[in-house]
Short mmCIF file of C-alpha atoms in Angstrom, two decimals:
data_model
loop_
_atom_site.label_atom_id
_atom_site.label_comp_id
_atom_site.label_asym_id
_atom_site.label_seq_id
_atom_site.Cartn_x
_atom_site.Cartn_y
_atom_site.Cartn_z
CA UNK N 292 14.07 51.62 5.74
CA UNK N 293 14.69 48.48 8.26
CA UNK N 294 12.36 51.01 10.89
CA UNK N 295 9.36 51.22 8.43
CA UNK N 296 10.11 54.72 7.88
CA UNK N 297 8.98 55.54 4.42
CA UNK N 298 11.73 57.13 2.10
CA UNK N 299 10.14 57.25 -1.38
CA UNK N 300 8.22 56.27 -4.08
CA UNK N 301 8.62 55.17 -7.76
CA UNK N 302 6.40 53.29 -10.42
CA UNK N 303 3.59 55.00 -10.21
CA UNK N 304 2.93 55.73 -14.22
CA UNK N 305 3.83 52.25 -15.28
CA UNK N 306 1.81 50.30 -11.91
CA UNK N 307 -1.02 51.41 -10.21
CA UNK N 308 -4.61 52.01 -9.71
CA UNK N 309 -3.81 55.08 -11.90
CA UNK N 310 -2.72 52.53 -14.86
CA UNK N 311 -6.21 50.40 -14.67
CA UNK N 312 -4.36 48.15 -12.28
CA UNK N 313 -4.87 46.73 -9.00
CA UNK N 314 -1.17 47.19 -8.46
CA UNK N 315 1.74 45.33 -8.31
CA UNK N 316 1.50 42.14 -6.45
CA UNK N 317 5.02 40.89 -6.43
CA UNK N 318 8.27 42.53 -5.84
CA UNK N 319 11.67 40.79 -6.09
CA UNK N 320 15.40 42.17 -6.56
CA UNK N 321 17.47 40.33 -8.66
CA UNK N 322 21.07 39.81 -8.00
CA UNK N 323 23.76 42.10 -9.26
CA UNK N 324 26.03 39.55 -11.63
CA UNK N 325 29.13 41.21 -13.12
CA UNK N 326 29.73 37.69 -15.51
CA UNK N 327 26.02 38.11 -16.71
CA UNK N 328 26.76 41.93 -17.25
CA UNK N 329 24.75 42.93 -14.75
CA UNK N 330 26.48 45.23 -12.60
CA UNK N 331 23.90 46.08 -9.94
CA UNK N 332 20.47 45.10 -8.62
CA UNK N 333 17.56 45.30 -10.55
CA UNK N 334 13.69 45.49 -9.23
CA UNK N 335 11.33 43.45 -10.82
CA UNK N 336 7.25 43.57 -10.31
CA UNK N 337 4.46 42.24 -11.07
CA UNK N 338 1.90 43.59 -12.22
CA UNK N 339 -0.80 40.65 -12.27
CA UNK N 340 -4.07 42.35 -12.61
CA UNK N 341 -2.27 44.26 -15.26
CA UNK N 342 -0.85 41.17 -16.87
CA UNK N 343 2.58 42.33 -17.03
CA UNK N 344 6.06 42.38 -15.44
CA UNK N 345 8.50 44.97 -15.29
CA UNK N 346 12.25 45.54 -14.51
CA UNK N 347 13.52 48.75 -12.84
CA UNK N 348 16.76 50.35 -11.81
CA UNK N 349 17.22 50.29 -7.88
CA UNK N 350 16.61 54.15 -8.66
CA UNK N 351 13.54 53.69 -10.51
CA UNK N 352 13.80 53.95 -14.02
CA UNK N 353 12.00 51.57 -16.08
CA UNK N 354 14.15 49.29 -17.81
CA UNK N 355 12.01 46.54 -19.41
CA UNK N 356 8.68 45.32 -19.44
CA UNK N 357 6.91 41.95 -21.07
CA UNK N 358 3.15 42.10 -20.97
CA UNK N 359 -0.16 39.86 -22.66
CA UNK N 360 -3.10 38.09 -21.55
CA UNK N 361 -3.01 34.87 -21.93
CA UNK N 362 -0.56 32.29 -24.04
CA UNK N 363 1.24 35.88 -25.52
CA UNK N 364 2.59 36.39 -21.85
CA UNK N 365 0.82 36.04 -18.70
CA UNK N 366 -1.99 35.73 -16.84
CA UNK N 367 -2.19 36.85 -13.48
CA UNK N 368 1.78 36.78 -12.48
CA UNK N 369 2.22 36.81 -9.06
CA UNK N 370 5.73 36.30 -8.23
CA UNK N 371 9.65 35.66 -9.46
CA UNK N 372 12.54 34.11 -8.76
CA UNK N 373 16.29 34.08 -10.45
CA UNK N 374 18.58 31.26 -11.28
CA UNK N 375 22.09 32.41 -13.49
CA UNK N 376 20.44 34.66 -16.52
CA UNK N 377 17.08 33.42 -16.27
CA UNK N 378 14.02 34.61 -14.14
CA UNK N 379 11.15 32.62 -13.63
CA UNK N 380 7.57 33.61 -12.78
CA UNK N 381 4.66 31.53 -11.05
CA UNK N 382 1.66 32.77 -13.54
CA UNK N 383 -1.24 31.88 -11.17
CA UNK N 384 -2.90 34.07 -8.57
CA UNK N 385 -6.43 33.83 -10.00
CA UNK N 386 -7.26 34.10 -13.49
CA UNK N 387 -6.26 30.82 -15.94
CA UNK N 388 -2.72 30.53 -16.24
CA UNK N 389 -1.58 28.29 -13.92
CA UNK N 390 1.27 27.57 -15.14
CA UNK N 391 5.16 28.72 -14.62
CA UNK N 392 7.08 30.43 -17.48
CA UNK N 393 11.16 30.83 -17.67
CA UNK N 394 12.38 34.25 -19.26
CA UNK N 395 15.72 35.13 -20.44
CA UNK N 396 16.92 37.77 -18.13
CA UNK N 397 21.02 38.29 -19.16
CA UNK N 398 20.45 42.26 -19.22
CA UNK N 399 18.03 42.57 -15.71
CA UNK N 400 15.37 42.78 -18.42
CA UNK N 401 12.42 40.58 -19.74
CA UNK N 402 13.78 38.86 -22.96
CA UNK N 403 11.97 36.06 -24.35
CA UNK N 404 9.94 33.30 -22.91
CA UNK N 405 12.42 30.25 -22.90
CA UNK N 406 9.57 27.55 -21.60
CA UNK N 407 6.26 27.06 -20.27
CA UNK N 408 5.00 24.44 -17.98
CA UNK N 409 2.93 22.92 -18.49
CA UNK N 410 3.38 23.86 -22.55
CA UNK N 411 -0.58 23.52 -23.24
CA UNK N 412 -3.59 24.13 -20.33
CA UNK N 413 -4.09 21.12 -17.91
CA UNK N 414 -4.77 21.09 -14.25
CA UNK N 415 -1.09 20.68 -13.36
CA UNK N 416 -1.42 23.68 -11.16
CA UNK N 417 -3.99 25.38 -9.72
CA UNK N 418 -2.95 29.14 -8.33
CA UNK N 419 0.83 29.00 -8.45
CA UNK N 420 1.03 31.58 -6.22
CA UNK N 421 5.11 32.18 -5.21
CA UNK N 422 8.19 30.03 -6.25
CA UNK N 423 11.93 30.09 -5.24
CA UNK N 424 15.24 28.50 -6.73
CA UNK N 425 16.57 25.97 -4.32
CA UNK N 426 20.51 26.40 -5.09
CA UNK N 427 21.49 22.96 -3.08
CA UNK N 428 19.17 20.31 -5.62
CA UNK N 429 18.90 23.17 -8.17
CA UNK N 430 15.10 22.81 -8.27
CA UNK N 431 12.61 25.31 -8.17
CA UNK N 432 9.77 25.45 -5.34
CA UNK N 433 6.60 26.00 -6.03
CA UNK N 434 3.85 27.05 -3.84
CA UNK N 435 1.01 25.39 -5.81
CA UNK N 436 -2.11 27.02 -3.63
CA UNK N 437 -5.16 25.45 -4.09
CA UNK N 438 -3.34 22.09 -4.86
CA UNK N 439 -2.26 22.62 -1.48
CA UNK N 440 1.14 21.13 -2.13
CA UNK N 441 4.88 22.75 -2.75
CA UNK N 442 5.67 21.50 -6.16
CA UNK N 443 8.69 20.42 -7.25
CA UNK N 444 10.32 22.06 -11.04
CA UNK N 445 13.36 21.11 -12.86
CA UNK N 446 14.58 24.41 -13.85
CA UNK N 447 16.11 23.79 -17.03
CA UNK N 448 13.35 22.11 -18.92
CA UNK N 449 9.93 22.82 -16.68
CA UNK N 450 9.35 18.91 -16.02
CA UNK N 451 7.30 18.75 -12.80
CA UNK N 452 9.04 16.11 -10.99
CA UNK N 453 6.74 15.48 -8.06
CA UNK N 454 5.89 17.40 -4.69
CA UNK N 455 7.47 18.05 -1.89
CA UNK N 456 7.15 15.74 0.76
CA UNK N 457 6.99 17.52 4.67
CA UNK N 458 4.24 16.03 6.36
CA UNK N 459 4.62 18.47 9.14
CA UNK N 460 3.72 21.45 6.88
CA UNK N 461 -0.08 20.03 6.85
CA UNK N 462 -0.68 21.95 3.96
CA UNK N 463 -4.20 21.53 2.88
CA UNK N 464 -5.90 21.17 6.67
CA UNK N 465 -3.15 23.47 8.12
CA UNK N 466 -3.69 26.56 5.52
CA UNK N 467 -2.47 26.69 1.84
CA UNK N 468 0.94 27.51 0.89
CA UNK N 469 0.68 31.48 0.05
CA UNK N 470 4.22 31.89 0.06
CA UNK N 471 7.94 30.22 -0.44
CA UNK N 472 11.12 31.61 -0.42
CA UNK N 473 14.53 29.68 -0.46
CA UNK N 474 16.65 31.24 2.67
CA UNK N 475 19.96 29.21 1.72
CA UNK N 476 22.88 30.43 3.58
CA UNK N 477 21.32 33.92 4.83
CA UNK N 478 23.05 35.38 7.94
CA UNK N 479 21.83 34.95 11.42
CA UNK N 480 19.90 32.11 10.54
CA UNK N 481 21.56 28.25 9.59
CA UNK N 482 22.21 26.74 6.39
CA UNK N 483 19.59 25.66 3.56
CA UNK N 484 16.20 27.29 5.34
CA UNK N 485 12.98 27.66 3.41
CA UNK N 486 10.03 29.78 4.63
CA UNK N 487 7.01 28.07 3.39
CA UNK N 488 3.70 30.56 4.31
CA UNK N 489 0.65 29.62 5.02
CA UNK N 490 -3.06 30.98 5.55
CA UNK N 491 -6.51 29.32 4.29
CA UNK N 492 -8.41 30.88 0.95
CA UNK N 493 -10.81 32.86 1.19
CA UNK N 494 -9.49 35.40 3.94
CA UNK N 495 -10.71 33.98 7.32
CA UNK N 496 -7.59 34.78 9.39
CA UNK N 497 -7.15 31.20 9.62
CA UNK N 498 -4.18 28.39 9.67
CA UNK N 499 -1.90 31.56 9.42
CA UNK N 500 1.60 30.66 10.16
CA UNK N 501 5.40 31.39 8.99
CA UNK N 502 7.11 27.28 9.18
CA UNK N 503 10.86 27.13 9.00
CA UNK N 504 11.91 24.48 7.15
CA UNK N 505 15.09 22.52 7.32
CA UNK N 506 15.55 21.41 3.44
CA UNK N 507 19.65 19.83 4.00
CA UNK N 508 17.73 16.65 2.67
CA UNK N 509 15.83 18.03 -0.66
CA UNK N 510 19.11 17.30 -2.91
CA UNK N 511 19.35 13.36 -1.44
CA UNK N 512 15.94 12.80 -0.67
CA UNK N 513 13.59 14.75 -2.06
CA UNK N 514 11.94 15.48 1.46
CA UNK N 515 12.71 17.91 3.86
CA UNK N 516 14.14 17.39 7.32
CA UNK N 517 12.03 18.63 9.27
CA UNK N 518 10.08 21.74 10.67
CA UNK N 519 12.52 23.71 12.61
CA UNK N 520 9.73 26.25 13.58
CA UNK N 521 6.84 27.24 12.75
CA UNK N 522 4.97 30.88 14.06
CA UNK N 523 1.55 31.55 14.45
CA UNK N 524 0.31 35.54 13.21
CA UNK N 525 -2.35 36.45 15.12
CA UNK N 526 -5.11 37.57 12.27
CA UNK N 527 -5.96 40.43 14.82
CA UNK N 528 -2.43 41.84 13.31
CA UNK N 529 -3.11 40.86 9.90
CA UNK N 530 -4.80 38.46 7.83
CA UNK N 531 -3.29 36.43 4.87
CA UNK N 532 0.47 36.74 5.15
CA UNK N 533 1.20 36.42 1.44
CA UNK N 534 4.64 36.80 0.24
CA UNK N 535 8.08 37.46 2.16
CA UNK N 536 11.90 38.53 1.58
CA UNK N 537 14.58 39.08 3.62
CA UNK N 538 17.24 41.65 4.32
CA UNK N 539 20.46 39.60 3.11
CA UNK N 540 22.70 41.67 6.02
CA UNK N 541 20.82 40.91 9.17
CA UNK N 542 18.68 37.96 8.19
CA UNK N 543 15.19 39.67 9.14
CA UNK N 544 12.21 38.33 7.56
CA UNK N 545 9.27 40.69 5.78
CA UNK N 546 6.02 39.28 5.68
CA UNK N 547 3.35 41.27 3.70
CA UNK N 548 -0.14 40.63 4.45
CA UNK N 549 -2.92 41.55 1.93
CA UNK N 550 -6.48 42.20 3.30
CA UNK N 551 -9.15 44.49 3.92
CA UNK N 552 -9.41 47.08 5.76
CA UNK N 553 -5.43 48.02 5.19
CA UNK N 554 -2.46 45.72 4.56
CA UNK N 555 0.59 45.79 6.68
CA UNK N 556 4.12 44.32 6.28
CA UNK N 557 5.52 42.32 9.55
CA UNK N 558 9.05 41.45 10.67
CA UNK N 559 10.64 39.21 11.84
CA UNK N 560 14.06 39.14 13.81
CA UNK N 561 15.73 35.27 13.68
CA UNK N 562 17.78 34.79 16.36
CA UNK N 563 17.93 30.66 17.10
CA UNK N 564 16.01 28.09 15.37
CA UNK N 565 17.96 25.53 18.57
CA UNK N 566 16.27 27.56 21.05
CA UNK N 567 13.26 28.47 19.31
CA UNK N 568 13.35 32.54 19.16
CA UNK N 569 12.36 33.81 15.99
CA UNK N 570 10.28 37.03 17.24
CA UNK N 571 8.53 39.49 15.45
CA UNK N 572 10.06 42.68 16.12
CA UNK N 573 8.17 45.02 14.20
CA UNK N 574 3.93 45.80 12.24
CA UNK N 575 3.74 48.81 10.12
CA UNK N 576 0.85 49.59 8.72
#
């Protein structure tokens, strides 16, 4: 729950050390959508060691599941992100993918793969890592890792129209982009926000930070305003902050961080970007 009190547990025969995996890496709920005929929430992971992705009930039960090395599927998927009826997944922690694949998703299941980019192996992208669906320029964000660079997608056809430009970020000297996730309209925090999360590769502890990024101009300009904020994590707390979501009721930010010896999950209480409070609240371990 919001206190890091664990409630319970589900997955375990289809993900898992148990299953020859390394576990799931990437954990997403997709909107409930009543016009799509999908009437509640649905849980999707991947499984990237595994080469797989699967759908669940917010219960549980295993609904669907799309899995393949290689061009039948995936790679290593890492992580997902929803626009309408169709999911999208950034094939590249490792392994070589590196490339981002579209999926019909009317049902809150895996469907068929509706495109791949790029469509044949080049060095486009290098460890796609995490993406989000930016609603305001309906583009997709892509945190291209060890391009060091947030790439820029055209959702409907998988054209890679160019990077984002945010000099501030640093990306590349400042840490690679682990992480993105599109925070448009979330409460407590102001419009059209994206997290972008850095840390360097391997895991050093370094150029770890959370930036806050105003993106009202990625629609006009393709730029972002500006940096609104940007927080260090101390790598005595945890090293390499990977992926994040957020609670859509009171606006808190997770942060998971992967590395040895234990991983822990941090968050994050906004409370104003104008007077520049955005404290962590909470580590479990």
């Amino acid at each position: 729950d919001r206190s890091g009190k664990f409630l319970s547990a589900f997955g375990a025969a289809d993900v898992g050390i148990s299953n020859g995996s390394w576990g799931g890496h990437g954990l997403v709920v997709q909107p409930a959508d009543a016009a799509a005929g999908r009437a509640d929430e649905k849980v999707w992971v991947m499984d990237f060691f595994g080469h797989r992705v699967m759908s669940f009930s917010l219960e549980g039960q295993l609904l669907g599941k799309a899995s393949g090395n290689g061009s039948a599927a995936f790679g290593n998927v890492a992580d997902a992100a929803f626009r309408g009826s169709s999911v999208y997944f950034s094939d590249g922690d490792g392994g070589e993918a590196n490339r981002v694949e579209r999926w019909g998703a009317t049902s809150g299941r895996p469907e068929a793969i509706e495109w791949i980019s790029p469509p044949q192996p080049t060095s486009d992208f290098l460890n796609p890592h995490s993406l989000c669906w930016h609603k305001a320029s309906d583009r997709l964000l892509v945190a291209d890792r060890d391009h060091a660079r947030i790439a820029i997608v055209e959702p409907q056809t998988g054209q890679l129209k160019g990077n984002l430009s945010c000099p501030d970020l640093n990306l590349g000297a400042g840490g690679k982009p682990f992480g993105v996730r599109c925070l448009e309209n979330p409460k407590a925090l102001k419009d059209d926000i994206v997290l972008v999360i850095t840390s360097n590769n391997p895991q050093d502890g370094g150029n770890q930070y959370l930036h806050f990024v105003d993106m009202s101009t990625l629609a006009t300009e393709g730029a972002c305003k500006a940096v609104l904020q940007t927080i260090h994590i101390d790598p005595q707390e945890c090293k390499t902050p990977h992926l994040a979501g957020m609670d859509p009721q009171s606006g808190d930010i997770y942060v998971a961080c992967v590395a040895v010896p234990h991983s822990t999950v941090l968050r994050f209480v906004p409370s104003s970007f104008t007077s520049g409070q955005n404290d962590r609240e909470t580590a479990w371990i």
